[in-house]
PDB file of C-alpha atoms in Angstrom:
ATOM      1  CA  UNK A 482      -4.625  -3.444 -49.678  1.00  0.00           C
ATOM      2  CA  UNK A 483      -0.550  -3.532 -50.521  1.00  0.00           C
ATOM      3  CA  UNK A 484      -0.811   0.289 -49.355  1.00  0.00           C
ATOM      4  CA  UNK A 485      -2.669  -0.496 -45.944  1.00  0.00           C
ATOM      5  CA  UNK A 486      -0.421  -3.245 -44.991  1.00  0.00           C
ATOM      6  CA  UNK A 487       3.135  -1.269 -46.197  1.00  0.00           C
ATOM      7  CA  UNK A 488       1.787   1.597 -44.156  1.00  0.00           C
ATOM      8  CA  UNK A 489       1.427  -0.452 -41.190  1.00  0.00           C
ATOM      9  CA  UNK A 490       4.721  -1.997 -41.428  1.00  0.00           C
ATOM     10  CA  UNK A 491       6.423   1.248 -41.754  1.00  0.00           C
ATOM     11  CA  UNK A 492       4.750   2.397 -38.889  1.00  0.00           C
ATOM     12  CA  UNK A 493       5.292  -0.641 -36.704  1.00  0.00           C
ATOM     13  CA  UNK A 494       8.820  -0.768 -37.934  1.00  0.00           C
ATOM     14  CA  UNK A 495       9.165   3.402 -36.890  1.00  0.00           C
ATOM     15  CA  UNK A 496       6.858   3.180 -33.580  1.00  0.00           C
ATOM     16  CA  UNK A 497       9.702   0.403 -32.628  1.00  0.00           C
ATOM     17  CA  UNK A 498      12.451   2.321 -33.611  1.00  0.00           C
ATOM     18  CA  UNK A 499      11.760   5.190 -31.786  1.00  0.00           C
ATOM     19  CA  UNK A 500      10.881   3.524 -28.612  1.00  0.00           C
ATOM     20  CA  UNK A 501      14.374   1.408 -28.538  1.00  0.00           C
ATOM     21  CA  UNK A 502      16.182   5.030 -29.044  1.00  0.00           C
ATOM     22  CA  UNK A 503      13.167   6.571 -26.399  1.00  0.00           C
ATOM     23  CA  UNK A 504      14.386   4.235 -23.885  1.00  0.00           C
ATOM     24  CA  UNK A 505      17.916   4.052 -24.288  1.00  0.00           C
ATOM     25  CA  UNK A 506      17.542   8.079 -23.759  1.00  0.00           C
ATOM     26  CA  UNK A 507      15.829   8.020 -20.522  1.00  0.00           C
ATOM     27  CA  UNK A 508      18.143   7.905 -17.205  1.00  0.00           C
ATOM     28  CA  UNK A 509      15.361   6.949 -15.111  1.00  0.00           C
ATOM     29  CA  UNK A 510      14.252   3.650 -17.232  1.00  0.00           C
ATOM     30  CA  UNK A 511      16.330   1.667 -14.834  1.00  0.00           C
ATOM     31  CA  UNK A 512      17.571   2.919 -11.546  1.00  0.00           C
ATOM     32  CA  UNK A 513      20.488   2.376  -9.860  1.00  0.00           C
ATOM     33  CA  UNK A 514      20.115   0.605  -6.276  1.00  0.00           C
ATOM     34  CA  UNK A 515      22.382   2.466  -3.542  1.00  0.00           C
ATOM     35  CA  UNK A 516      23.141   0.055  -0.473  1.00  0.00           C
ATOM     36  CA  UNK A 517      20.229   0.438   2.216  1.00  0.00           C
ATOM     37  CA  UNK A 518      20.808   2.823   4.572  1.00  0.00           C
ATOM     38  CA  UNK A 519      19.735   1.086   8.161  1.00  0.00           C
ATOM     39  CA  UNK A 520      18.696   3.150  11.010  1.00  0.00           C
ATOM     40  CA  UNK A 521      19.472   1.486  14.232  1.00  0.00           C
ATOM     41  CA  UNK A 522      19.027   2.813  17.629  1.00  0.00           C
ATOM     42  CA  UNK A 523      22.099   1.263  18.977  1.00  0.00           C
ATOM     43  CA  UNK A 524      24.773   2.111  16.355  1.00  0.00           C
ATOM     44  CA  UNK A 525      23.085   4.784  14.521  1.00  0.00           C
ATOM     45  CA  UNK A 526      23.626   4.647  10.622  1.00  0.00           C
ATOM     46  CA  UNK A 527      24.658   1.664   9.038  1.00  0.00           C
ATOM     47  CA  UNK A 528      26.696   3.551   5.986  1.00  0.00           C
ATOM     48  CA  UNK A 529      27.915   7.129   6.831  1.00  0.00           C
ATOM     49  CA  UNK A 530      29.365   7.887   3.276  1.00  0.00           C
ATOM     50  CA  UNK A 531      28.051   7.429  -0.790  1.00  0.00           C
ATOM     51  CA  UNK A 532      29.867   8.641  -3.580  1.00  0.00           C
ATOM     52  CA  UNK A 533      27.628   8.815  -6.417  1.00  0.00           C
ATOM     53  CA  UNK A 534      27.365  10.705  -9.933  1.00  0.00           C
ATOM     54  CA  UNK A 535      25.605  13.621 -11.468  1.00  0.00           C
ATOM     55  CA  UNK A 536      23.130  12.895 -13.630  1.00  0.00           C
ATOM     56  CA  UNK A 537      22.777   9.313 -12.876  1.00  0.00           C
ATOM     57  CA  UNK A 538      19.366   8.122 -11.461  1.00  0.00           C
ATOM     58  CA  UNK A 539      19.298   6.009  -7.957  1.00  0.00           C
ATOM     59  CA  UNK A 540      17.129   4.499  -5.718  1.00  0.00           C
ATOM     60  CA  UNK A 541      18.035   5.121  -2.001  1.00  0.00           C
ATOM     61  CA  UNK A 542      16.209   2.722   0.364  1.00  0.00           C
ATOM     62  CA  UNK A 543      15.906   3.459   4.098  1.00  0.00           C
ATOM     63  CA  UNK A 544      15.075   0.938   6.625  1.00  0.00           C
ATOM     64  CA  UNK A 545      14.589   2.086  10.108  1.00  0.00           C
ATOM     65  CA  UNK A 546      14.617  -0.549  13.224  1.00  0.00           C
ATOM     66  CA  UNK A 547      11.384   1.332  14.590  1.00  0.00           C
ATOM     67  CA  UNK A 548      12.896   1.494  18.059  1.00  0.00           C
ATOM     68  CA  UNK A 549      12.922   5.199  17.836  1.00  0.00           C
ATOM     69  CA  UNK A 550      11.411   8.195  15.960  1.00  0.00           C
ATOM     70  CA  UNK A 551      13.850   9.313  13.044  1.00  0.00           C
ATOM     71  CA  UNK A 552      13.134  12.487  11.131  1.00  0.00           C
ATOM     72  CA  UNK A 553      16.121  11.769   8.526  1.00  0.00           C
ATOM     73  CA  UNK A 554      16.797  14.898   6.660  1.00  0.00           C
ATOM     74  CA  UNK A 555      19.221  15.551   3.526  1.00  0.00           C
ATOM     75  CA  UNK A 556      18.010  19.210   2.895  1.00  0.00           C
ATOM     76  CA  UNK A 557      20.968  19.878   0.451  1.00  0.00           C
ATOM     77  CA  UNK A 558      20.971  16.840  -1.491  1.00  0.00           C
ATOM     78  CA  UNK A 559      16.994  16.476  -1.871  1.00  0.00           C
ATOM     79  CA  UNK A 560      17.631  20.394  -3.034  1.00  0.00           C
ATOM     80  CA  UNK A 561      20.348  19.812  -5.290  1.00  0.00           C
ATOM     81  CA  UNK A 562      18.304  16.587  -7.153  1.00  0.00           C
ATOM     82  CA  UNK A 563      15.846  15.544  -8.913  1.00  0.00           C
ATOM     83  CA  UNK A 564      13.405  13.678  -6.964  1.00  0.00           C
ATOM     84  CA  UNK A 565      11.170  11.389  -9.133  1.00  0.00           C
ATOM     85  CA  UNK A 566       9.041   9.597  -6.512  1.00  0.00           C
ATOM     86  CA  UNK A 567       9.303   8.244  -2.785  1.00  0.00           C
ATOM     87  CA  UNK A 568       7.628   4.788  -1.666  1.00  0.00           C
ATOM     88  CA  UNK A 569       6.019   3.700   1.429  1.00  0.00           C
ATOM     89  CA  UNK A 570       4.475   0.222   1.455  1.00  0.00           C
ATOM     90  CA  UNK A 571       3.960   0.057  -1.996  1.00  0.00           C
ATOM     91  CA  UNK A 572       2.500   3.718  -2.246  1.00  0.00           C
ATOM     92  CA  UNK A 573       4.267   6.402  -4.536  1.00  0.00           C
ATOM     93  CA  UNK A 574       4.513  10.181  -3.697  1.00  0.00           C
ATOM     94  CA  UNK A 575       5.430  12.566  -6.884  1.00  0.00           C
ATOM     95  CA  UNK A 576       6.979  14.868  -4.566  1.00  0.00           C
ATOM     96  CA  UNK A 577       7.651  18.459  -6.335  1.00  0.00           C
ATOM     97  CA  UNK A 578      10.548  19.031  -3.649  1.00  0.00           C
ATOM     98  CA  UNK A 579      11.393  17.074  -0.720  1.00  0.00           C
ATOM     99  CA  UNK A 580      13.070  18.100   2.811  1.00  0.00           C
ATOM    100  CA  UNK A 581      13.321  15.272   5.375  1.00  0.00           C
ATOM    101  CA  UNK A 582      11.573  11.723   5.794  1.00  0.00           C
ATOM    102  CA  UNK A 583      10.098  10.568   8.769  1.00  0.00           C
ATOM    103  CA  UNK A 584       9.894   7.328  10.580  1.00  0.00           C
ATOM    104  CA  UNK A 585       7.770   6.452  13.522  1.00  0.00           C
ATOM    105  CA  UNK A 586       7.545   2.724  13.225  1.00  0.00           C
ATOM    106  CA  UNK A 587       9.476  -0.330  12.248  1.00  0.00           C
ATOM    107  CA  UNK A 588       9.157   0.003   7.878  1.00  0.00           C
ATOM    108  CA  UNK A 589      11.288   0.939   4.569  1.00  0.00           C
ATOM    109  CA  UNK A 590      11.452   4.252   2.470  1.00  0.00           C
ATOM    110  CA  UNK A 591      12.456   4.603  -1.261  1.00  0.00           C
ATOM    111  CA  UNK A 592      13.888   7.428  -2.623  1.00  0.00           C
ATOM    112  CA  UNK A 593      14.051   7.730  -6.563  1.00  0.00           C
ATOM    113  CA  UNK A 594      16.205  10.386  -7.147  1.00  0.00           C
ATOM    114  CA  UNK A 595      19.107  11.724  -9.967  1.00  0.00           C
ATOM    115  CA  UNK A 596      21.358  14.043  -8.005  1.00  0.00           C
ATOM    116  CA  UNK A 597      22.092  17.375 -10.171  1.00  0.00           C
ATOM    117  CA  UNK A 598      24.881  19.270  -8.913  1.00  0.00           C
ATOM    118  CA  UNK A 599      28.126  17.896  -7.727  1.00  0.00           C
ATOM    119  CA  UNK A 600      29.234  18.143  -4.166  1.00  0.00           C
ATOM    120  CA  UNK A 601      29.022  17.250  -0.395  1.00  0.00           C
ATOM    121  CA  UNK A 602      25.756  16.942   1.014  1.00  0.00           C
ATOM    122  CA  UNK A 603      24.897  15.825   4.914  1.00  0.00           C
ATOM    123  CA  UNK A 604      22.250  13.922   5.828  1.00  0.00           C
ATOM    124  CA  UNK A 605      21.322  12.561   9.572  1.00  0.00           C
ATOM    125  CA  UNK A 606      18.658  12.532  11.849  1.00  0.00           C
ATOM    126  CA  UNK A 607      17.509  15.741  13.543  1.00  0.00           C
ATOM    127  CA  UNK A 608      19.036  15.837  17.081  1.00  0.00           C
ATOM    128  CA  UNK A 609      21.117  12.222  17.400  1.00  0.00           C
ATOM    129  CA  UNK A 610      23.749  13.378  14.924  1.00  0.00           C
ATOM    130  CA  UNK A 611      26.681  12.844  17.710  1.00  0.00           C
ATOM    131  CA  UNK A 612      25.061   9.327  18.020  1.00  0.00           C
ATOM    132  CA  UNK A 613      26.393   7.431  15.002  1.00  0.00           C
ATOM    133  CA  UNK A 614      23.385   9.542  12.876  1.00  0.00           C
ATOM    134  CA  UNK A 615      25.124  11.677  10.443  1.00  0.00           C
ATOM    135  CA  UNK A 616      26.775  10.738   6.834  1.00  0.00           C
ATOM    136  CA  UNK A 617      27.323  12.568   3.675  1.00  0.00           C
ATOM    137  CA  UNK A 618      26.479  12.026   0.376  1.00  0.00           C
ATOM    138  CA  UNK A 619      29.589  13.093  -2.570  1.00  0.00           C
ATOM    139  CA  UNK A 620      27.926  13.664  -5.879  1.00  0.00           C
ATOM    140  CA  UNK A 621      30.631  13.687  -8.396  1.00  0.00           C
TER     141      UNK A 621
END
């Protein structure tokens, strides 16, 4: 019985371990949160410019007014990343690669993502981008 019960303290005592030093490991056990980007038909986007860093992992929400149809699109970024999973009311997508989001109603978009290789990526809506609807992301 001592055996039993000093096995299952060493392996409590190890399972625990390795779960604090699991977790402090993982980059995407707590994201980031980048400031909402807003989509507005009368101003266009509400930020135009993020700086953020390689290897670190964010969540990018974008709220659109629902006054217009917005295909946003970040083509270099979402190529140059890591994209973990993208929610729609409440509903995850495990994307394997991701191009552009779309919008045809009033509603929010979450993008987990960990950006991979450093530079200047655009982003902006297909066709309004000399209407307030273009920005650029700087991964350091």
């Amino acid at each position: 019985m001592k055996h039993a019960t000093g096995w299952a303290m060493a392996i409590g005592i190890l399972t625990f371990a390795t779960t604090d030093v699991a977790s402090e490991g993982d980059p995407t056990r707590r994201a980031t949160r980048l400031e909402a980007l807003g989509l507005d038909a009368s101003s266009g986007f509400s930020i135009t410019s993020y700086t953020v860093e390689s290897g670190v992992y964010y969540r990018w929400r974008i709220e659109s007014d629902g006054l217009e149809e917005y295909k946003l699109l970040a083509p270099g970024l979402f190529r140059e990343s890591w994209i973990d999973q993208v929610v729609i009311d409440d509903r995850e997508v495990k994307p394997f690669g991701l191009h552009a989001v779309e919008f045809d109603d009033e509603g929010a978009i979450d993008i987990w993502f960990m950006p991979i290789r450093p530079g200047i990526y655009e982003y902006y809506v297909e066709g309004l981008e000399t209407q307030g609807f273009s920005g650029a992301f700087t991964v350091q």
